Coordinates of C-alpha atoms in Angstrom, one line a residue:
Chain J
M1 CA 4.3 15.6 -39.4
I2 CA 4.1 11.9 -40.0
E3 CA 2.7 10.7 -43.3
W4 CA 2.4 7.4 -45.2
R5 CA 0.5 6.1 -48.2
D6 CA -1.1 2.7 -48.4
E7 CA -4.1 0.8 -49.7
G8 CA -6.8 -0.8 -47.7
A9 CA -10.4 -2.0 -47.4
V10 CA -13.0 -0.1 -45.3
L11 CA -14.2 -2.0 -42.2
T12 CA -16.3 0.5 -40.3
V13 CA -17.4 4.1 -40.6
R14 CA -18.6 6.2 -37.7
P15 CA -19.8 9.8 -37.9
H16 CA -17.6 12.3 -36.1
G17 CA -18.8 15.8 -35.4
E18 CA -20.9 17.5 -38.0
S19 CA -19.3 16.4 -41.3
A20 CA -16.3 14.1 -40.6
A21 CA -16.2 10.4 -40.1
I22 CA -13.8 8.1 -38.2
V23 CA -13.0 5.4 -40.7
E24 CA -11.4 2.0 -39.8
L25 CA -9.5 0.3 -42.6
F26 CA -7.6 -2.9 -43.0
T27 CA -4.5 -1.8 -44.8
A28 CA -1.8 -3.7 -46.6
A29 CA 1.2 -2.5 -44.7
H30 CA -0.3 -0.9 -41.5
G31 CA -2.9 -3.4 -40.5
R32 CA -6.1 -2.2 -38.9
H33 CA -5.8 1.5 -38.8
M34 CA -8.2 4.3 -38.0
G35 CA -8.2 7.9 -39.1
V36 CA -10.6 10.9 -39.5
V37 CA -11.9 11.6 -43.0
R38 CA -12.9 15.2 -43.3
G39 CA -16.3 15.4 -45.1
G40 CA -16.6 11.6 -44.6
A41 CA -20.2 12.0 -43.3
G42 CA -21.3 13.9 -46.3
R43 CA -23.3 12.8 -49.3
R44 CA -20.4 13.0 -51.7
M45 CA -18.3 10.5 -49.7
A46 CA -21.1 8.1 -48.8
P47 CA -20.7 5.8 -51.8
V48 CA -16.9 5.7 -51.3
L49 CA -17.0 4.9 -47.5
Q50 CA -19.1 1.8 -47.6
P51 CA -17.7 -1.4 -45.9
G52 CA -15.5 -3.4 -48.3
T53 CA -14.5 -0.5 -50.6
Q54 CA -10.9 -0.6 -51.6
L55 CA -9.2 2.8 -51.0
A56 CA -5.9 4.4 -51.7
V57 CA -5.1 6.4 -48.6
T58 CA -2.7 8.9 -47.2
W59 CA -2.5 9.1 -43.4
K60 CA -1.2 12.2 -41.7
A61 CA -0.7 13.0 -38.0
R62 CA 1.5 15.3 -36.0
L63 CA 2.4 12.5 -33.6
E64 CA 2.5 8.7 -34.2
D65 CA -0.1 8.0 -31.4
H66 CA -2.6 10.5 -32.7
I67 CA -5.7 9.2 -34.5
G68 CA -4.6 11.3 -37.6
S69 CA -6.5 12.0 -40.7
F70 CA -7.0 10.0 -44.0
T71 CA -7.3 11.5 -47.4
V72 CA -8.9 8.8 -49.5
E73 CA -9.2 7.9 -53.1
P74 CA -11.6 5.1 -54.2
V75 CA -9.8 2.2 -56.0
R76 CA -12.6 -0.3 -56.2
S77 CA -16.2 -0.3 -55.0
R78 CA -17.4 -3.7 -53.7
A79 CA -20.7 -3.0 -51.9
A80 CA -22.6 -2.3 -55.1
H81 CA -21.8 -5.9 -56.4
V82 CA -23.3 -7.5 -53.3
L83 CA -26.2 -5.2 -52.2
G84 CA -28.7 -7.3 -54.2
D85 CA -27.4 -10.7 -52.9
A86 CA -28.4 -11.4 -49.3
R87 CA -25.8 -14.1 -48.7
A88 CA -22.9 -12.2 -50.3
L89 CA -23.9 -9.1 -48.4
A90 CA -23.9 -11.1 -45.2
G91 CA -20.5 -12.4 -46.2
L92 CA -19.2 -8.9 -46.5
N93 CA -20.7 -7.9 -43.2
A94 CA -19.2 -11.0 -41.4
L95 CA -15.8 -10.5 -42.9
T96 CA -15.5 -6.8 -42.0
A97 CA -17.0 -7.3 -38.6
L98 CA -14.7 -10.2 -37.7
L99 CA -11.6 -8.2 -38.9
S100 CA -12.7 -5.2 -36.8
F101 CA -13.4 -7.5 -33.9
S102 CA -10.1 -9.6 -34.1
L103 CA -7.2 -7.5 -35.4
P104 CA -5.1 -5.5 -33.1
E105 CA -4.7 -1.9 -34.1
R106 CA -1.7 -0.9 -36.3
A107 CA -0.1 -4.3 -36.6
P108 CA 0.4 -5.4 -40.2
H109 CA -1.0 -8.8 -41.3
P110 CA 0.1 -9.0 -44.9
A111 CA -0.9 -12.6 -45.5
L112 CA -4.4 -12.2 -44.0
Y113 CA -4.8 -8.9 -45.8
A114 CA -4.1 -10.6 -49.2
R115 CA -6.6 -13.3 -48.4
S116 CA -9.2 -10.8 -47.2
V117 CA -8.9 -8.7 -50.4
T118 CA -9.2 -11.8 -52.6
L119 CA -12.3 -12.9 -50.7
L120 CA -13.8 -9.4 -50.9
D121 CA -13.3 -9.5 -54.7
L122 CA -15.0 -13.0 -54.9
L123 CA -18.1 -11.9 -53.1
G124 CA -21.0 -11.5 -55.4
H125 CA -19.1 -12.8 -58.4
A126 CA -18.8 -16.5 -57.9
D127 CA -20.5 -19.4 -56.2
A128 CA -17.1 -20.4 -54.8
W129 CA -17.0 -17.7 -52.2
P130 CA -18.6 -19.6 -49.2
L131 CA -15.7 -22.1 -49.3
A132 CA -13.2 -19.2 -49.7
Y133 CA -14.9 -17.6 -46.7
L134 CA -14.7 -20.8 -44.6
R135 CA -10.9 -21.1 -45.4
W136 CA -10.5 -17.4 -44.6
E137 CA -11.9 -18.0 -41.1
L138 CA -9.3 -20.7 -40.7
A139 CA -6.6 -18.3 -41.9
L140 CA -7.9 -15.7 -39.4
L141 CA -7.6 -18.1 -36.5
E142 CA -4.1 -19.0 -37.6
E143 CA -3.1 -15.4 -38.0
M144 CA -4.4 -14.6 -34.5
G145 CA -2.4 -17.5 -33.0
F146 CA -5.1 -20.1 -32.8
G147 CA -4.3 -22.2 -35.9
L148 CA -5.9 -25.7 -36.3
D149 CA -3.7 -28.6 -37.1
L150 CA -5.6 -30.6 -39.7
S151 CA -2.6 -32.4 -41.2
R152 CA -2.6 -35.6 -39.1
C153 CA -4.6 -37.4 -36.5
A154 CA -3.9 -36.2 -33.0
V155 CA -4.2 -39.8 -31.6
T156 CA -2.6 -42.1 -34.2
G157 CA -0.6 -39.6 -36.3
E158 CA -2.1 -41.0 -39.5
R159 CA -2.9 -38.7 -42.4
D160 CA -5.9 -40.6 -43.8
D161 CA -9.5 -40.8 -42.9
L162 CA -9.5 -37.5 -41.0
V163 CA -13.1 -36.6 -40.3
Y164 CA -13.2 -34.8 -36.9
V165 CA -11.5 -32.0 -35.0
S166 CA -10.9 -32.1 -31.3
P167 CA -12.7 -29.1 -29.7
K168 CA -10.0 -28.9 -27.0
S169 CA -6.8 -29.2 -29.0
G170 CA -7.9 -28.0 -32.5
R171 CA -6.2 -31.1 -34.0
A172 CA -7.7 -33.5 -36.5
V173 CA -8.9 -36.9 -35.4
S174 CA -9.4 -39.9 -37.7
A175 CA -12.7 -41.9 -37.8
G176 CA -10.9 -44.9 -36.4
A177 CA -9.4 -43.1 -33.5
A178 CA -12.6 -41.2 -32.6
G179 CA -14.3 -44.3 -31.2
E180 CA -17.0 -43.6 -28.6
W181 CA -15.8 -39.9 -28.5
A182 CA -17.1 -39.2 -32.0
D183 CA -20.2 -37.4 -30.9
R184 CA -18.2 -35.0 -28.8
L185 CA -15.9 -34.0 -31.6
L186 CA -16.4 -31.3 -34.2
P187 CA -16.9 -32.1 -37.9
L188 CA -14.0 -31.9 -40.3
P189 CA -15.6 -31.6 -43.8
P190 CA -13.5 -32.8 -46.7
C191 CA -13.6 -29.4 -48.3
L192 CA -11.4 -28.1 -45.5
L193 CA -8.8 -30.6 -46.5
G194 CA -9.1 -29.7 -50.2
Q195 CA -10.9 -33.0 -51.0
G196 CA -13.7 -33.5 -53.4
P197 CA -16.5 -31.3 -54.7
V198 CA -18.0 -28.9 -52.1
R199 CA -21.5 -29.5 -50.8
A200 CA -23.4 -26.8 -49.0
E201 CA -23.7 -29.0 -45.9
E202 CA -19.9 -29.2 -45.7
I203 CA -19.7 -25.4 -45.6
A204 CA -22.2 -25.3 -42.7
E205 CA -20.2 -28.0 -40.9
G206 CA -17.0 -26.2 -41.4
L207 CA -18.4 -23.0 -40.1
R208 CA -19.6 -24.8 -37.0
T209 CA -16.1 -26.0 -36.4
T210 CA -14.4 -22.6 -37.0
G211 CA -17.2 -20.9 -35.0
H212 CA -16.3 -23.1 -32.0
F213 CA -12.7 -21.9 -32.0
L214 CA -13.6 -18.3 -32.7
E215 CA -15.9 -18.4 -29.7
K216 CA -13.9 -20.6 -27.3
W217 CA -10.3 -19.5 -28.2
L218 CA -10.3 -16.1 -30.0
A219 CA -13.1 -14.3 -28.2
P220 CA -11.8 -15.0 -24.6
A221 CA -8.4 -13.7 -25.7
L222 CA -10.0 -10.5 -26.8
G223 CA -11.7 -9.8 -23.5
D224 CA -14.6 -12.3 -23.9
K225 CA -16.6 -10.0 -26.1
P226 CA -19.4 -11.8 -28.0
L227 CA -18.7 -12.7 -31.6
P228 CA -20.2 -10.1 -34.0
G229 CA -23.8 -10.9 -34.8
A230 CA -23.0 -10.5 -38.5
R231 CA -21.2 -13.9 -38.5
A232 CA -24.2 -15.6 -36.9
R233 CA -26.4 -14.1 -39.6
L234 CA -24.1 -15.4 -42.4
V235 CA -24.1 -18.9 -40.8
D236 CA -27.9 -18.8 -40.6
L237 CA -28.2 -17.8 -44.3
L238 CA -25.7 -20.3 -45.6
G239 CA -27.4 -23.0 -43.4
R240 CA -30.8 -22.3 -45.0
R241 CA -29.3 -23.0 -48.4
M242 CA -29.1 -26.7 -47.7
Chain L
M1 CA -17.9 32.7 -19.4
G2 CA -18.4 35.6 -17.1
D3 CA -19.4 38.1 -19.8
R4 CA -22.7 36.4 -20.6
P5 CA -25.7 35.5 -18.3
R6 CA -26.0 31.9 -17.4
E7 CA -29.3 31.6 -19.2
I8 CA -27.8 32.8 -22.5
E9 CA -24.9 30.4 -22.0
T10 CA -27.3 27.5 -21.5
L11 CA -29.2 28.4 -24.6
I12 CA -26.0 28.5 -26.7
E13 CA -25.0 25.1 -25.3
M14 CA -28.4 23.7 -26.3
M15 CA -28.3 25.3 -29.8
A16 CA -24.8 24.0 -30.4
R17 CA -26.1 20.4 -30.1
L18 CA -28.4 20.9 -33.1
P19 CA -27.3 19.4 -36.4
G20 CA -25.5 21.9 -38.6
L21 CA -24.6 24.2 -35.7
G22 CA -21.4 24.5 -33.8
P23 CA -20.6 26.7 -30.8
R24 CA -19.8 29.7 -33.0
S25 CA -22.9 29.5 -35.2
A26 CA -25.0 28.8 -32.0
R27 CA -23.7 32.0 -30.5
R28 CA -24.6 34.0 -33.6
A29 CA -28.1 32.4 -33.7
V30 CA -28.7 33.1 -30.0
L31 CA -27.6 36.7 -30.4
H32 CA -29.9 37.1 -33.4
L33 CA -32.8 35.6 -31.4
V34 CA -32.3 38.0 -28.5
R35 CA -32.1 41.0 -30.8
K36 CA -35.3 39.9 -32.6
R37 CA -37.1 39.1 -29.3
A38 CA -40.6 39.9 -30.5
V39 CA -40.6 38.5 -34.0
L40 CA -38.3 35.4 -33.4
L41 CA -37.5 34.5 -29.9
V42 CA -41.0 34.5 -28.3
P43 CA -42.7 32.8 -31.3
L44 CA -39.9 30.2 -31.5
A45 CA -40.2 29.5 -27.8
E46 CA -43.9 29.1 -28.2
A47 CA -43.5 26.8 -31.2
L48 CA -41.0 24.7 -29.4
R49 CA -43.3 24.4 -26.4
R50 CA -46.2 23.3 -28.6
V51 CA -44.2 20.7 -30.5
G52 CA -42.8 19.4 -27.2
E53 CA -46.3 19.0 -25.7
T54 CA -48.2 17.7 -28.7
V55 CA -46.0 15.9 -31.3
H56 CA -45.5 12.1 -30.9
E57 CA -44.9 9.1 -33.1
C58 CA -47.9 7.6 -34.9
P59 CA -48.4 4.2 -33.2
R60 CA -49.2 2.6 -36.5
C61 CA -46.5 3.9 -38.9
G62 CA -43.9 5.8 -36.8
N63 CA -44.6 9.2 -38.6
L64 CA -44.7 12.3 -36.4
T65 CA -48.2 13.6 -35.6
T66 CA -50.2 15.6 -33.1
A67 CA -53.3 13.4 -33.5
E68 CA -53.9 9.8 -32.4
F69 CA -52.8 8.6 -35.8
C70 CA -50.9 10.6 -38.5
E71 CA -52.7 12.1 -41.5
I72 CA -51.5 9.4 -43.8
C73 CA -52.7 6.6 -41.6
S74 CA -56.0 8.4 -41.1
D75 CA -56.7 8.9 -44.8
D76 CA -58.7 5.9 -46.1
K77 CA -57.7 6.8 -49.7
R78 CA -54.2 5.8 -48.9
A79 CA -55.2 2.3 -47.8
N80 CA -54.5 1.0 -51.4
G81 CA -52.6 -2.1 -50.3
E82 CA -49.1 -0.5 -50.8
L83 CA -46.8 -0.1 -47.9
C84 CA -43.5 1.8 -48.2
V85 CA -40.9 0.9 -45.6
V86 CA -38.4 3.8 -44.9
E87 CA -35.6 4.2 -42.4
D88 CA -36.7 7.4 -40.7
V89 CA -39.2 10.2 -40.8
A90 CA -36.9 12.4 -43.0
D91 CA -37.1 9.6 -45.7
L92 CA -40.9 9.6 -45.4
W93 CA -41.0 13.4 -45.9
A94 CA -38.7 13.0 -48.9
M95 CA -41.0 10.4 -50.5
E96 CA -44.0 12.7 -49.8
R97 CA -42.2 15.6 -51.5
G98 CA -41.9 13.4 -54.6
G99 CA -45.7 13.0 -54.6
A100 CA -45.5 9.8 -56.6
F101 CA -46.4 7.4 -53.8
T102 CA -50.1 7.1 -52.8
G103 CA -50.0 4.3 -50.3
R104 CA -49.0 4.2 -46.6
Y105 CA -45.7 4.1 -44.9
H106 CA -43.9 2.3 -42.2
V107 CA -40.9 4.0 -40.4
L108 CA -38.4 1.6 -39.0
G109 CA -36.5 4.1 -36.9
G110 CA -33.0 3.0 -38.1
T111 CA -31.3 0.1 -39.8
L112 CA -29.8 -3.1 -38.5
S113 CA -26.2 -2.4 -37.6
A114 CA -23.6 -4.8 -36.2
L115 CA -21.4 -1.9 -35.3
D116 CA -24.0 -0.2 -33.2
S117 CA -25.6 -3.4 -31.9
V118 CA -28.9 -2.5 -33.5
G119 CA -31.0 -5.7 -33.9
P120 CA -34.5 -6.4 -35.3
E121 CA -36.0 -5.8 -31.8
E122 CA -34.6 -2.3 -31.7
L123 CA -36.4 -1.4 -34.9
R124 CA -40.1 -1.6 -35.7
I125 CA -39.8 -4.8 -37.7
P126 CA -42.2 -6.9 -35.5
V127 CA -44.8 -4.1 -35.9
L128 CA -44.3 -4.2 -39.7
V129 CA -44.8 -7.9 -39.9
A130 CA -48.1 -7.5 -37.9
R131 CA -49.2 -4.7 -40.1
V132 CA -48.6 -6.7 -43.3
R133 CA -50.7 -9.5 -41.8
D134 CA -53.5 -7.3 -40.5
E135 CA -54.0 -4.5 -43.0
G136 CA -54.5 -6.4 -46.2
I137 CA -51.2 -5.3 -47.7
A138 CA -50.5 -6.5 -51.3
E139 CA -47.1 -4.9 -51.9
V140 CA -44.3 -3.9 -49.5
I141 CA -41.9 -1.4 -51.1
L142 CA -38.5 -1.4 -49.4
A143 CA -37.3 2.2 -49.8
L144 CA -34.2 1.9 -47.7
N145 CA -30.8 3.5 -48.4
A146 CA -28.5 1.9 -50.9
T147 CA -25.9 1.3 -48.2
V148 CA -24.6 -1.9 -46.7
D149 CA -26.7 -1.4 -43.5
G150 CA -29.8 -0.3 -45.5
Q151 CA -29.7 -3.3 -47.8
T152 CA -28.8 -5.7 -45.0
T153 CA -32.0 -4.5 -43.3
A154 CA -34.0 -4.8 -46.6
H155 CA -32.9 -8.5 -47.0
Y156 CA -33.8 -9.2 -43.4
I157 CA -37.3 -7.8 -43.8
A158 CA -37.8 -9.6 -47.1
E159 CA -37.0 -12.9 -45.3
E160 CA -39.3 -12.0 -42.4
L161 CA -42.1 -11.4 -44.9
A162 CA -41.3 -14.3 -47.2
G163 CA -44.3 -16.4 -46.1
A164 CA -46.8 -13.5 -45.9
G165 CA -48.0 -13.7 -49.5
V166 CA -47.2 -10.1 -50.4
A167 CA -45.1 -8.8 -53.3
I168 CA -41.8 -7.3 -52.0
T169 CA -40.2 -4.7 -54.2
S170 CA -37.4 -2.2 -53.7
L171 CA -36.4 1.2 -55.2
A172 CA -34.3 1.1 -58.3
Q173 CA -30.6 2.0 -58.0
G174 CA -28.7 3.9 -60.6
V175 CA -28.0 7.3 -62.3
P176 CA -29.8 10.2 -60.5
I177 CA -31.7 12.8 -62.4
G178 CA -29.2 15.4 -63.6
G179 CA -26.3 13.0 -62.8
E180 CA -23.3 12.9 -65.1
L181 CA -21.6 9.5 -65.6
D182 CA -18.2 11.0 -65.3
Y183 CA -18.9 12.1 -61.7
L184 CA -20.5 8.8 -60.6
D185 CA -18.7 6.2 -58.5
D186 CA -18.1 2.9 -60.2
G187 CA -20.5 1.1 -57.9
T188 CA -23.4 3.3 -58.9
I189 CA -22.5 2.8 -62.6
S190 CA -22.4 -0.9 -62.3
A191 CA -25.7 -1.0 -60.4
A192 CA -27.3 1.2 -63.1
L193 CA -25.9 -1.1 -65.8
K194 CA -27.3 -4.1 -64.1
A195 CA -30.7 -2.5 -63.8
R196 CA -30.9 -1.2 -67.4
K197 CA -34.2 -1.4 -69.2
G198 CA -35.6 -1.3 -72.7
F199 CA -35.5 2.2 -74.3

């Protein structure tokens, strides 16, 4: 019997048979991992198995490639803090859906895990979470091998006045170098460079840029599945805030 | 299985698909039905046939009915301007058991779910918006489950009805009757604390 213990956040829950559920977690040391939770479809477990909940889990299986079973212990509930806030709830849905969409199974991503848990804890508690979410999408792209280079201009090499991102190379472009190509480039809001106070418009611009690369780079690499609708809903809600 | 007639085998397979029944309990139930042919099997078959032929969804609210419209929609006394939105018929029945709500219902037929690709078009949300506009509704009560999918759906409906000029409310969340704090999850306790009221 193979057995390990870990901690992770719930991504998805599907009923399995009469009373069990197949739960998909993003764990600290084992990445995105599934397992059967006996009684997981029951009323007692319903509050525990909500997306975003932090769980301490033990996974057991006879063979490594079996789906195995989880025994779970709640560490921290998160859904209850965001159920009353449409935007934060959309943020939770987008984050869990994108992780489920993007991550390969059973491959650890400790840095992304740490960022994801921090963001999950921010949801519903602070106005700062939209920026944290935007930066999390950048981190997701980087972790999946599609990182953007926003450190210097792709044309001139200069580090100042960076206001665009090339939709083809994912590299920053300065205002001076953009020239007549400016209207074909994606926005690079200052908040993505850690500059100045964050305006809601900047978040929307940043999400347009990360959305482009999620759609044009990441999704084709994953079999050209459409991006989860939960992300589009979040973008829509944050855009309306402006 | 060679030791059982094909007809019995088919019935067991059908029964085993019902919620709460597996193959073993389906076998027991079928055996019991066959033994109590006159008092159970024949009346059950007749009841199933009648339900199959007559029961349909109420075109207005989504409740189950045998008439053109369900009893609640046909009762003028329930047209008091309150419309309670529930996920499915089982929730409507639960609300009716409580006996506290005297208005009408709207059954969505599910919740929005990114995982299962359920969007607004798959639910009866456009019908709800039309009902609110046409039936003189003053208050829409969102009685959806306190789950991520349930509340995502509730927020979506609230946005859809934002310009309709109706009050939009939702059920309270917190400690259930008979609940002991020690046995509640931390999410429920924090929701109850947020929704505390004067005593």
